Coordinates of C-alpha atoms and ligand atoms in Angstrom, one line a residue:
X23 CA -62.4 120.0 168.6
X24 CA -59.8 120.6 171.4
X25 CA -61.3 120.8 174.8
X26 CA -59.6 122.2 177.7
X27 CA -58.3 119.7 180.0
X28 CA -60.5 118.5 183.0
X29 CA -59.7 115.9 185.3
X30 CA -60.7 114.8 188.6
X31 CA -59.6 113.1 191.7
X32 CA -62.7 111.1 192.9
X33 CA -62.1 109.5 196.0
X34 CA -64.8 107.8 198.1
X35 CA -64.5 108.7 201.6
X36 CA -64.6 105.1 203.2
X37 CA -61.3 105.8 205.6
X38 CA -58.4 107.9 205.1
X39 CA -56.2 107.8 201.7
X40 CA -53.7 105.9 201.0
X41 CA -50.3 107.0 199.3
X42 CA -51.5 104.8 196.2
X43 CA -54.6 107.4 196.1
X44 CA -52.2 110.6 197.2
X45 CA -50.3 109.2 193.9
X46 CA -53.5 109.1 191.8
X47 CA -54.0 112.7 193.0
X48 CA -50.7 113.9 192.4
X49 CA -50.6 112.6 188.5
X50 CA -54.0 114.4 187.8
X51 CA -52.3 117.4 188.9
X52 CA -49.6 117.0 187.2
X53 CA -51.3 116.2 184.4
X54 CA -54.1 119.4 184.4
X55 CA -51.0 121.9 185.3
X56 CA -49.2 120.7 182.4
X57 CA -52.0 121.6 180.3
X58 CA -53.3 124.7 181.4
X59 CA -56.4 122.7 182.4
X60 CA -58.6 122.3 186.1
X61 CA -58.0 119.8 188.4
X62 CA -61.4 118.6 190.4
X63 CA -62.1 116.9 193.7
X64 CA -65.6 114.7 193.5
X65 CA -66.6 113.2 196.8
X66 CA -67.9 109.9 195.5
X67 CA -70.2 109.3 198.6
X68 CA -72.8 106.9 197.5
X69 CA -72.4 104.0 199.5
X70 CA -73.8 105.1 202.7
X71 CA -72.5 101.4 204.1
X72 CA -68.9 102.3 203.9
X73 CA -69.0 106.1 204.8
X74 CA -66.4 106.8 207.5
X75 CA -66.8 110.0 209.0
X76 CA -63.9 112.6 209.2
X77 CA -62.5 111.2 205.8
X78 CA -63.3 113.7 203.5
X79 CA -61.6 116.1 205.6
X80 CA -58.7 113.8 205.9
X81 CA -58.6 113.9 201.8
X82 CA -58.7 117.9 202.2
X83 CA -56.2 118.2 204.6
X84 CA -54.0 115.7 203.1
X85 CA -54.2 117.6 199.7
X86 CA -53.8 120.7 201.0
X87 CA -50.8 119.7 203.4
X88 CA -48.8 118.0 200.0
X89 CA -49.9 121.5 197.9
X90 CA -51.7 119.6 195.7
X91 CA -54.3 122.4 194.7
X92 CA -57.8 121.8 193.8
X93 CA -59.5 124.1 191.3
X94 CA -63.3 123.1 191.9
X95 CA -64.9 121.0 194.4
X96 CA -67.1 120.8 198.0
X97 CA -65.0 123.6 199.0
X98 CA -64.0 125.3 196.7
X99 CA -67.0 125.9 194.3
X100 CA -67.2 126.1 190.7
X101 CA -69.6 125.9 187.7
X102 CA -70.2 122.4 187.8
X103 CA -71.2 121.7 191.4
X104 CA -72.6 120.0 193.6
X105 CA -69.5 118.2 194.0
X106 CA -70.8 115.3 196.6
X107 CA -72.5 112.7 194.8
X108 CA -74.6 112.3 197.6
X109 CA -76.1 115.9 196.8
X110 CA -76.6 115.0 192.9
X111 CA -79.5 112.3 193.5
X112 CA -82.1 114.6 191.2
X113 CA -79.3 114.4 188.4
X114 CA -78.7 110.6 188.5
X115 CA -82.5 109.7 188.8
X116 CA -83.6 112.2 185.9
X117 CA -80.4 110.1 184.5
X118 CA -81.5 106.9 184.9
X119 CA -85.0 107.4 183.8
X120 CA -83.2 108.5 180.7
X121 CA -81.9 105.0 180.4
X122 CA -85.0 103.5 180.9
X123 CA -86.7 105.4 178.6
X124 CA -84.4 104.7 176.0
X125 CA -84.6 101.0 176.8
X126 CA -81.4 100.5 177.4
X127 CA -81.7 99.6 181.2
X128 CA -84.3 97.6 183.4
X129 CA -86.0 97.2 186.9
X130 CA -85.0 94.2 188.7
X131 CA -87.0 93.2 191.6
X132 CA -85.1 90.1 193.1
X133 CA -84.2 90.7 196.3
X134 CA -80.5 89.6 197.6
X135 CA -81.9 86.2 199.1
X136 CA -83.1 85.4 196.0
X137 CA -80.6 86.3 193.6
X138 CA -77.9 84.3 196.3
X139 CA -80.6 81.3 196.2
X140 CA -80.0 81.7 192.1
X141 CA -76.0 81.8 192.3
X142 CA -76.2 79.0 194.8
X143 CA -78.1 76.4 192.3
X144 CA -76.6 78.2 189.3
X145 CA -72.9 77.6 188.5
X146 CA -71.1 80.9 187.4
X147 CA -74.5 82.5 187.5
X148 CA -74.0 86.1 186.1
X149 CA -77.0 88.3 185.5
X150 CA -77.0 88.6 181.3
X151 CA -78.6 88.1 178.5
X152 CA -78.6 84.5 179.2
X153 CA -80.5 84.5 182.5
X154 CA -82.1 87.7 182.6
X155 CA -84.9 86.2 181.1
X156 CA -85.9 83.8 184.2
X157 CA -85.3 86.5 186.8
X158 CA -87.8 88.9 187.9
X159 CA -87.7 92.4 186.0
X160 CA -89.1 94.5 183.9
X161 CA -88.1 92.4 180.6
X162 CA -89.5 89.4 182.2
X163 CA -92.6 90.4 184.0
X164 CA -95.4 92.0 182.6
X165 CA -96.2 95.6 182.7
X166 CA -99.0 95.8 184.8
X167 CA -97.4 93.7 187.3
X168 CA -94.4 95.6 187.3
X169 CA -96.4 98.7 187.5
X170 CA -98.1 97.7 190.9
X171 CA -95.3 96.3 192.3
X172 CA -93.4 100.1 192.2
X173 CA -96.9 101.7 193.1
X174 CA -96.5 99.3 196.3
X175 CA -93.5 100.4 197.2
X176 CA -91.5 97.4 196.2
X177 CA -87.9 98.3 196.6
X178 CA -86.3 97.8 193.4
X179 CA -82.8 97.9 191.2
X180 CA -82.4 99.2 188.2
X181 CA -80.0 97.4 185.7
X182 CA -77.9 97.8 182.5
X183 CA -79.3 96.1 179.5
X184 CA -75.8 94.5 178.4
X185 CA -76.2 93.2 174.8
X186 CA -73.9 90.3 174.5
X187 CA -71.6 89.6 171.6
X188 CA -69.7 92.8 170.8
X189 CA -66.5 93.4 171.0
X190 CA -66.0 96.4 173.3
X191 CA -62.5 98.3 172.9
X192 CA -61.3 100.2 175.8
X193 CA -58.4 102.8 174.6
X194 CA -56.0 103.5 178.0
X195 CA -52.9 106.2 177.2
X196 CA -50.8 104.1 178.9
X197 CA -51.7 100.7 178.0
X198 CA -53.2 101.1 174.2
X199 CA -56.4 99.8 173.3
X200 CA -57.8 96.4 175.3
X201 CA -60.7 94.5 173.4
X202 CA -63.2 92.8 175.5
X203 CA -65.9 90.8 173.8
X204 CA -69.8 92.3 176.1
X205 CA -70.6 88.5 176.6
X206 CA -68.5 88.6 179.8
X207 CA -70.3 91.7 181.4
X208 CA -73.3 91.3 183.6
X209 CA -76.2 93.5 183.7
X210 CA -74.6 95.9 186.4
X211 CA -76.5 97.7 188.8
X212 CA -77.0 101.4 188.3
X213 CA -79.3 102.5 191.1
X214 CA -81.2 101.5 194.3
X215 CA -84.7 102.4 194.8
X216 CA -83.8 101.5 198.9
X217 CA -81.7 104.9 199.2
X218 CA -82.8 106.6 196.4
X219 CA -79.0 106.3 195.0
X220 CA -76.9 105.8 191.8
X221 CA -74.4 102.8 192.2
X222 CA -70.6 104.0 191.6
X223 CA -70.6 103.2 187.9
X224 CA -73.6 105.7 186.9
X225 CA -73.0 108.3 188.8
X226 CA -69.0 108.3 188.4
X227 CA -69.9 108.2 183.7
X228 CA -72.7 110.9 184.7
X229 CA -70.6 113.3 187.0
X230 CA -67.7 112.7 184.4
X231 CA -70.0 113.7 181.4
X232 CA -71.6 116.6 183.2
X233 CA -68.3 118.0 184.7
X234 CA -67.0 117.6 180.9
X235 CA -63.8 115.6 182.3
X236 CA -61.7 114.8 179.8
X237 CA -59.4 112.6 181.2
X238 CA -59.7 109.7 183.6
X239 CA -56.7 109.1 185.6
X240 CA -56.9 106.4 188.1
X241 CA -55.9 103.0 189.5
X242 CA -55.6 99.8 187.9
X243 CA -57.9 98.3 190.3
X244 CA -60.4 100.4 187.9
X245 CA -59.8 99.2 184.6
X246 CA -62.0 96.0 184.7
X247 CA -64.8 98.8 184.9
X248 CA -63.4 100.6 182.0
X249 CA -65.7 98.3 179.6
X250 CA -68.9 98.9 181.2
X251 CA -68.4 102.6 181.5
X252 CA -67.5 102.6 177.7
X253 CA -70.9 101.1 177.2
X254 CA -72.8 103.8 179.3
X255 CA -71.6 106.6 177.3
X256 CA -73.0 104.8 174.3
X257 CA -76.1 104.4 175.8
X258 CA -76.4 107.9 177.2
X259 CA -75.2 108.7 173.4
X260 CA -72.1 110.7 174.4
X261 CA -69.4 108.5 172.6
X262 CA -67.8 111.7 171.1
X263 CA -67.0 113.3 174.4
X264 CA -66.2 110.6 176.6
X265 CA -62.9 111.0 178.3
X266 CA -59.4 109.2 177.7
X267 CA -58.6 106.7 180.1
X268 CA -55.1 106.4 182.2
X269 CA -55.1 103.4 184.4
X270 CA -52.0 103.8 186.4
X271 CA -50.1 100.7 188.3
X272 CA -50.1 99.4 191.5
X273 CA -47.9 100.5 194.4
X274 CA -46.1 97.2 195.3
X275 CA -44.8 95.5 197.9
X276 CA -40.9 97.1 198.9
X277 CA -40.0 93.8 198.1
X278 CA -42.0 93.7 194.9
X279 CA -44.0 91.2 195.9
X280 CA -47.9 91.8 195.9
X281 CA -49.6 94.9 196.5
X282 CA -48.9 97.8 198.9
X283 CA -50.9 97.2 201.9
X284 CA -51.7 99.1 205.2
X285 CA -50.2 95.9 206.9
X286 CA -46.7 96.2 205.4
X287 CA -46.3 100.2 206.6
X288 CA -47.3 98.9 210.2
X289 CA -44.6 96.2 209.5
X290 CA -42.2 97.8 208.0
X291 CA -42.2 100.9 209.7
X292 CA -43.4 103.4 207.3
X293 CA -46.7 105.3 207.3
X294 CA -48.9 104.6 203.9
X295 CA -51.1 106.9 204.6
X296 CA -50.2 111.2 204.3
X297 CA -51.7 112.2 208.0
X298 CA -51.7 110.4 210.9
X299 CA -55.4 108.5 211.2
X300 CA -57.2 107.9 213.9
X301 CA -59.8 105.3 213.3
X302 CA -63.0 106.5 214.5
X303 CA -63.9 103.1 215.2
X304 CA -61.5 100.8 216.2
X305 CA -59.6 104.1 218.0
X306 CA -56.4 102.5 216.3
X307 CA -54.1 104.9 215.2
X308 CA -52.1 104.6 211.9
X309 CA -48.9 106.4 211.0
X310 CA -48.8 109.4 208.4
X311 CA -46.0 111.4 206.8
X312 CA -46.5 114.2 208.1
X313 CA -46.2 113.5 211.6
X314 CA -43.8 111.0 210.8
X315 CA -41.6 114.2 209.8
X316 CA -41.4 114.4 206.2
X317 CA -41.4 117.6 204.4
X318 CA -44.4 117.6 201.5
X319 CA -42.2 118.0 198.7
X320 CA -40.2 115.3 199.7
X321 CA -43.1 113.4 199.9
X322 CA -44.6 114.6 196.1
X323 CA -41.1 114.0 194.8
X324 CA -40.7 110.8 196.1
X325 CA -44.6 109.8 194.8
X326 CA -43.9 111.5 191.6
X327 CA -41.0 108.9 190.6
X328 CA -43.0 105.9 191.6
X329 CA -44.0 104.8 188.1
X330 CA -42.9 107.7 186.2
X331 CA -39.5 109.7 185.6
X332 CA -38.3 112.8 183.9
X333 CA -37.0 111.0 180.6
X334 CA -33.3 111.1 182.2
X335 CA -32.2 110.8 185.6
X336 CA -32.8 114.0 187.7
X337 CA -34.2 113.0 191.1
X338 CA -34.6 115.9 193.2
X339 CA -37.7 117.8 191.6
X340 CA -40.0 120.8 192.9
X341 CA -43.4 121.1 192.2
X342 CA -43.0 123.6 189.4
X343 CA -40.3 121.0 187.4
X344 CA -42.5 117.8 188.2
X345 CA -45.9 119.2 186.1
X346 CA -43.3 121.3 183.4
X347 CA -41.6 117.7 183.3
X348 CA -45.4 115.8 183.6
X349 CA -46.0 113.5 180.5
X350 CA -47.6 110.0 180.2
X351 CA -44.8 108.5 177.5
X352 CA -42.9 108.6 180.5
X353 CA -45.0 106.4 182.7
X354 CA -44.5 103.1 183.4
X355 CA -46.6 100.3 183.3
X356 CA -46.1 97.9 185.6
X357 CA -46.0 98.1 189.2
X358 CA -43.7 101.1 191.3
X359 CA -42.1 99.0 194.1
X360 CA -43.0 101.1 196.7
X361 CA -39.0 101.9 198.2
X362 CA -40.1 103.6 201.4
X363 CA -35.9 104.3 201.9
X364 CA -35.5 106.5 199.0
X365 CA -38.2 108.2 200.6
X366 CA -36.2 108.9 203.8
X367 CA -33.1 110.2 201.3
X368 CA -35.5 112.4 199.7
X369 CA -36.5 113.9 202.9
X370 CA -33.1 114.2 204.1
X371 CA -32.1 116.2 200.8
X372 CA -35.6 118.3 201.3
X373 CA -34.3 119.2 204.7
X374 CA -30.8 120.3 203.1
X375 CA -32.1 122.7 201.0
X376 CA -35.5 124.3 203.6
X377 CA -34.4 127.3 205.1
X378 CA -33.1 127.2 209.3
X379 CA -35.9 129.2 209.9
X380 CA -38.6 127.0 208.0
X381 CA -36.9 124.4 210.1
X382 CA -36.8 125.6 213.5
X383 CA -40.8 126.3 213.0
X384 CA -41.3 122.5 211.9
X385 CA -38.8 121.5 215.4
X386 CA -41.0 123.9 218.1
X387 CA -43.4 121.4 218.1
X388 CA -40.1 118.5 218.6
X389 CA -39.3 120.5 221.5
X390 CA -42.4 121.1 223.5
X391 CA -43.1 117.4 223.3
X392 CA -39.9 116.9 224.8
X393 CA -40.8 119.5 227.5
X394 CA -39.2 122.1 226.3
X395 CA -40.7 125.2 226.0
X396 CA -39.4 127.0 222.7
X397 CA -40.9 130.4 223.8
X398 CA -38.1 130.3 226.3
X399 CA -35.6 130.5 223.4
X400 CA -35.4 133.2 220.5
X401 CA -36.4 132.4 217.5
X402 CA -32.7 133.1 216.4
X403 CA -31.4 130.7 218.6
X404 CA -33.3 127.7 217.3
X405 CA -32.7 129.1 213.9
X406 CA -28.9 128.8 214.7
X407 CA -29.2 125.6 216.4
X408 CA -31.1 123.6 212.9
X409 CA -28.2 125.2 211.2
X410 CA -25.6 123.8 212.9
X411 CA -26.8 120.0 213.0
X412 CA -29.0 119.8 210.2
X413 CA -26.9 118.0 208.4
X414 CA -27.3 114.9 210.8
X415 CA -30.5 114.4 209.9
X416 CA -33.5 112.4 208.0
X417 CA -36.4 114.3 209.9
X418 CA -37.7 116.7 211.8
X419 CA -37.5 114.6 214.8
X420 CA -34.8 113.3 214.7
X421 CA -32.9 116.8 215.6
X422 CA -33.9 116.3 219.5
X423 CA -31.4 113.9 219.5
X424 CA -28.8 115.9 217.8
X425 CA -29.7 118.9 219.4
X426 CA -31.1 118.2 222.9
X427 CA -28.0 119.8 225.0
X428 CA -28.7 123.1 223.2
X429 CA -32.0 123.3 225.4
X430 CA -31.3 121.5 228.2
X431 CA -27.7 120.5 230.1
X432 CA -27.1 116.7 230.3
X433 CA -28.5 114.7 232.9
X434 CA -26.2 111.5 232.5
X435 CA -22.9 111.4 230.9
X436 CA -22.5 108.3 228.5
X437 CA -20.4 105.8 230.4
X438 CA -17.9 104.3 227.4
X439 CA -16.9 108.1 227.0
X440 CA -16.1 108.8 230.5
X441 CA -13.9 105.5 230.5
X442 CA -12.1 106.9 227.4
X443 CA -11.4 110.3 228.3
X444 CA -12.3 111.3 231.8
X445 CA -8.8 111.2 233.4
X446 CA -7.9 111.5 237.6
X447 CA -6.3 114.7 236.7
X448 CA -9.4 115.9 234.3
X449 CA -11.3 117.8 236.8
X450 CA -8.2 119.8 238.0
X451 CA -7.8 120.7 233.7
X452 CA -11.5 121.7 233.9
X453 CA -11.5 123.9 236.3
X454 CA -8.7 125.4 234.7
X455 CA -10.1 125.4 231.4
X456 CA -13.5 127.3 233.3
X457 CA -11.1 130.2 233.6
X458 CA -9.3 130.5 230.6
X459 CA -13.1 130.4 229.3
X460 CA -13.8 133.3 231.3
X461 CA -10.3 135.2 230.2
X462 CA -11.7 135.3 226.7
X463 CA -12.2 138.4 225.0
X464 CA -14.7 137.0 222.5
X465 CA -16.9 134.2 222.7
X466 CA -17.7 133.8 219.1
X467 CA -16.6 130.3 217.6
X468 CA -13.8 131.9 215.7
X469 CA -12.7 133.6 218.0
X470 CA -12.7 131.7 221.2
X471 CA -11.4 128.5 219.6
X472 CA -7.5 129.6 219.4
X473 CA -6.5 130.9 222.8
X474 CA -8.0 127.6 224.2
X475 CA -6.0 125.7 221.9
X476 CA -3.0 127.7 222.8
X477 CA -3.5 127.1 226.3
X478 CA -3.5 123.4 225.9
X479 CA -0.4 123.5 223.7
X480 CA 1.4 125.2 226.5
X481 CA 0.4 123.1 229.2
X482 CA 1.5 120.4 227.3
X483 CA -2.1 118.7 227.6
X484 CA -3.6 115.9 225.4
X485 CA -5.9 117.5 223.2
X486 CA -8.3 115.0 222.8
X487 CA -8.5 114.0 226.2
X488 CA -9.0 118.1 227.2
X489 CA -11.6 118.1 224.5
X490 CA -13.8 115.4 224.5
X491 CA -14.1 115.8 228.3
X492 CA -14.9 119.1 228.0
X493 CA -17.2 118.3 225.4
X494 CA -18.8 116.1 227.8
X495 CA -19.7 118.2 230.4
X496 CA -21.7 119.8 227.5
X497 CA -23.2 117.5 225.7
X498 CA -22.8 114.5 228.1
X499 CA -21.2 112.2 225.5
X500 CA -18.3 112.8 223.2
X501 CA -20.7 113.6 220.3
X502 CA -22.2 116.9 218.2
X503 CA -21.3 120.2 216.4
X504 CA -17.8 121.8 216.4
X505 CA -17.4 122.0 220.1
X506 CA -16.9 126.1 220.0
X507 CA -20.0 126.4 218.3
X508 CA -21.8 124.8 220.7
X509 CA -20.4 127.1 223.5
X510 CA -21.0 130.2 221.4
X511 CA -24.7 129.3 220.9
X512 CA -24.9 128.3 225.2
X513 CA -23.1 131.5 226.0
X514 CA -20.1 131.6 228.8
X515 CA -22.2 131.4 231.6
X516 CA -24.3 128.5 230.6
X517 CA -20.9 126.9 229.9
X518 CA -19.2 127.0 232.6
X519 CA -22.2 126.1 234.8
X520 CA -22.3 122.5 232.6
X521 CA -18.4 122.1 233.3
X522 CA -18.5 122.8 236.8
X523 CA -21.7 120.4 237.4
X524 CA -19.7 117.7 235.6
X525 CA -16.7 118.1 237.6
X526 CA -19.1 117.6 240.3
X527 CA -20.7 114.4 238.5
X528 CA -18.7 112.9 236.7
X529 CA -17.4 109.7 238.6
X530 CA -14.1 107.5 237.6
X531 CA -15.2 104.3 236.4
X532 CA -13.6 102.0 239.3
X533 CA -10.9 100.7 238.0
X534 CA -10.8 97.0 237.6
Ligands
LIG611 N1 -64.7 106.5 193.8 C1 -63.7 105.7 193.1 C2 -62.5 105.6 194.1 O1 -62.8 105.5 195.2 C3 -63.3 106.5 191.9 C4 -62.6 105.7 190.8 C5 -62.5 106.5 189.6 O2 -61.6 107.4 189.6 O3 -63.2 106.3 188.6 O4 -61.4 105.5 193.8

């Protein structure tokens, strides 16, 4: 029987996510929007020791920020809810007396000091078949002991019964089927009497069977588990519906070498996380995309093509092509080097094709941490401005420094230009040049930029020299836009208050 396709994301919220988990995200997506199916967000919240508040709203706000939609979860409801493992304890415990029951799991009583004592005198201990036996637990003990132990209030675990000796095939989409042989499983633990809680490999088989997922899509680091969590859907008896597994590769290294850490982003100089973090701790704060200035669909293209591609070599993708494009053959297997530059290229093409307007939104914030107030500007103006030097740029950012002199007039004027091309008889051409400016019938680009030119011609005046200081005065080095642009956007009066303060200003170099 064909069953609609369900998959999750199931992060749990120990700090913020990392790309490598905003990738895992992205490829369920994918994957559910290729298929028609629903896409899921589980907060996998059971170890209270490693909770981090504000993280689950970082994974919200991260998801939502990249457009990466979620069709049932905390917040957004659905049929199969709660959604917070945390909130599912009556499930898992009705679950695990099920195992119980069935004897296919057991209550261990050793506490940690004993079961470290055991590893310490045993080589390669591993709780098994082999040991179990010698340890104190249900199998072991006898019933009326065990009994009054519980009725004490003894806290307690409750294991897997791992029989040892089968062969134990794991079937992954990407990586075909892996054999494992049970006799190198321990007798995982699958709940805590202590907090009354499922360990992650219960409650992550039981959400998945309850929420009818039918495809698990997530890291590598996961696959060792894979063999164990084939085992519990035996157990429960739900062979025939458990899901398919896709354990997708590691982010690497940019140089390849070794897995994508948090360390290399702080070294390199690129954020590996989506948001900017603030460690509620340690008050450190780590660097995210989108304050670092990239556009979310740069960022989703660039994480799409880290370990998978179209089939042929199209790199600039929307949302819409990347899941009508989405298939696992496609998929690599081994390691994405994680090339953070592409990701800059990306964002510079995203910024190409966004609208001015999209863009001059995105720089108000640019400009009021420069001091700039945009509300003192028209929205058309800023518009305009983007337009013009746009093209200069990799982010959002970084159009303060190609656009500063549109908002405010220079403060300094870059010494190696003044050396080129302010001359001793510059300021007398200036002031000139302020009233052929103020002659001009139009002050539109087009328009203005011949008489000037005509002017320069007849006074037999160097047209670079006339330019660039002019330019100058403007933008306070010989850098920017088409020059008459500039001036058009500025306006006459604004104009010829810059050239007159750099006549003022400007100083000769002394000559040596
Ligand atoms: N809670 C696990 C995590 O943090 C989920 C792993 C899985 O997808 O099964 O990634």
């Amino acid at each position: 029987m064909d069953r609609k396709v369900r998959v999750r994301f199931a992060p749990s919220p120990t700090g913020p996510l990392h790309i490598g988990g905003v990738r895992t995200a992205l490829y369920n997506y994918l994957f559910a929007r290729r298929h028609g199916g629903d896409m899921i967000l589980r907060i996998e919240d059971t170890d209270s020791q490693r909770f981090v508040p504000g993280a689950e709203e970082y994974i919200n706000e991260s998801l939502a920020w990249l457009g990466i939609k979620i069709d049932e979860g905390v917040r957004e409801g659905g049929a199969y809810g709660p959604y917070k493992q945390s909130e599912r304890r009556d499930i898992y415990r009705e679950h695990v007396r099920m195992l119980l029951d069935a004897g296919k799991a057991y209550i261990a009583f050793d506490t940690p000091a004993e079961l470290e004592a055991t590893r310490a005198a045993t080589p390669n201990f591993q709780y098994d078949a082999s040991t179990r036996m010698n340890m104190r637990n249900s199998l072991a003990m006898d019933a009326e002991e065990v009994k009054a132990l519980i009725e004490a209030g003894t806290p307690y675990v409750v294991r897997f019964l791992i029989e040892p000796g089968r062969d134990v095939e794991v079937n992954d989409l990407l990586r075909g089927k892996v054999t494992i042989n049970s006799s190198i499983l321990d007798d995982k633990v699958l709940y805590k009497s202590a907090d009354d809680l499922p360990t992650y490999h219960l409650a992550n088989i039981v959400d998945d069977h309850l929420m009818e997922v039918t495809h698990v899509i997530r890291g590598e680091e996961w696959l060792p588990s894979a063999p164990l969590h084939v085992l519990l859907y035996e157990a429960f008896g739900w062979a025939d519906t458990r899901p398919d597994f896709v354990h997708l590769p590691l982010l690497l290294k940019p140089d390849g070498k070794g897995k994508l850490s948090k360390r290399d982003g702080d070294r390199l100089g690129f954020p590996v996380f989506p948001l900017e973090w603030h460690d509620p701790k340690s008050g450190a704060v780590s660097s995210g995309y989108r304050e670092s200035g990239y556009l979310p669909e740069a960022v989703i293209n660039f994480l799409a093509l880290l370990g998978w591609n179209p089939g042929d070599d199209t790199e600039i993708m929307s949302m819409d092509e990347l899941i009508s494009k989405f298939s696992f053959d496609h998929c690599s297997r081994s390691g994405a080097k994680f090339a953070y530059e592409k990701g800059r290229w990306f964002n510079h093409e995203y910024l190409q094709k966004a609208s001015d307007s999209e863009l001059a939104e995105l720089f108000k914030p640019v400009l009021r941490a420069n001091g700039v107030n945009p509300d003192d500007f028209t929205d058309e103006y800023i518009t305009r401005v983007v337009g013009l030097v746009k093209g200069r740029i990799n982010f959002v950012a970084d159009l303060w420094a190609q656009a500063r002199f549109f908002f405010t007039a220079p403060g300094e004027y870059a010494e190696k230009d003044i050396r080129k091309r302010w001359k001793e008889d510059t300021p007398a051409i200036m002031t000139e040049l302020v009233e052929v400016l103020k002659g001009l019938p139009s002050f539109v680009s087009a328009e203005a930029e011949p008489p000037v030119l005509a002017w320069v011609a007849e006074k037999g005046y160097h047209l670079g020299n006339v330019m660039n200081a002019f330019r100058l005065t403007l933008v306070g080095e010989c850098k920017g836009p088409h020059i008459f642009d500039i001036t058009e956007l500025i306006g006459l009066d604004e104009t010829v208050r810059r050239i007159e303060r750099g006549i003022r200003n400007i100083q000769l170099p002394d000559v040596q």
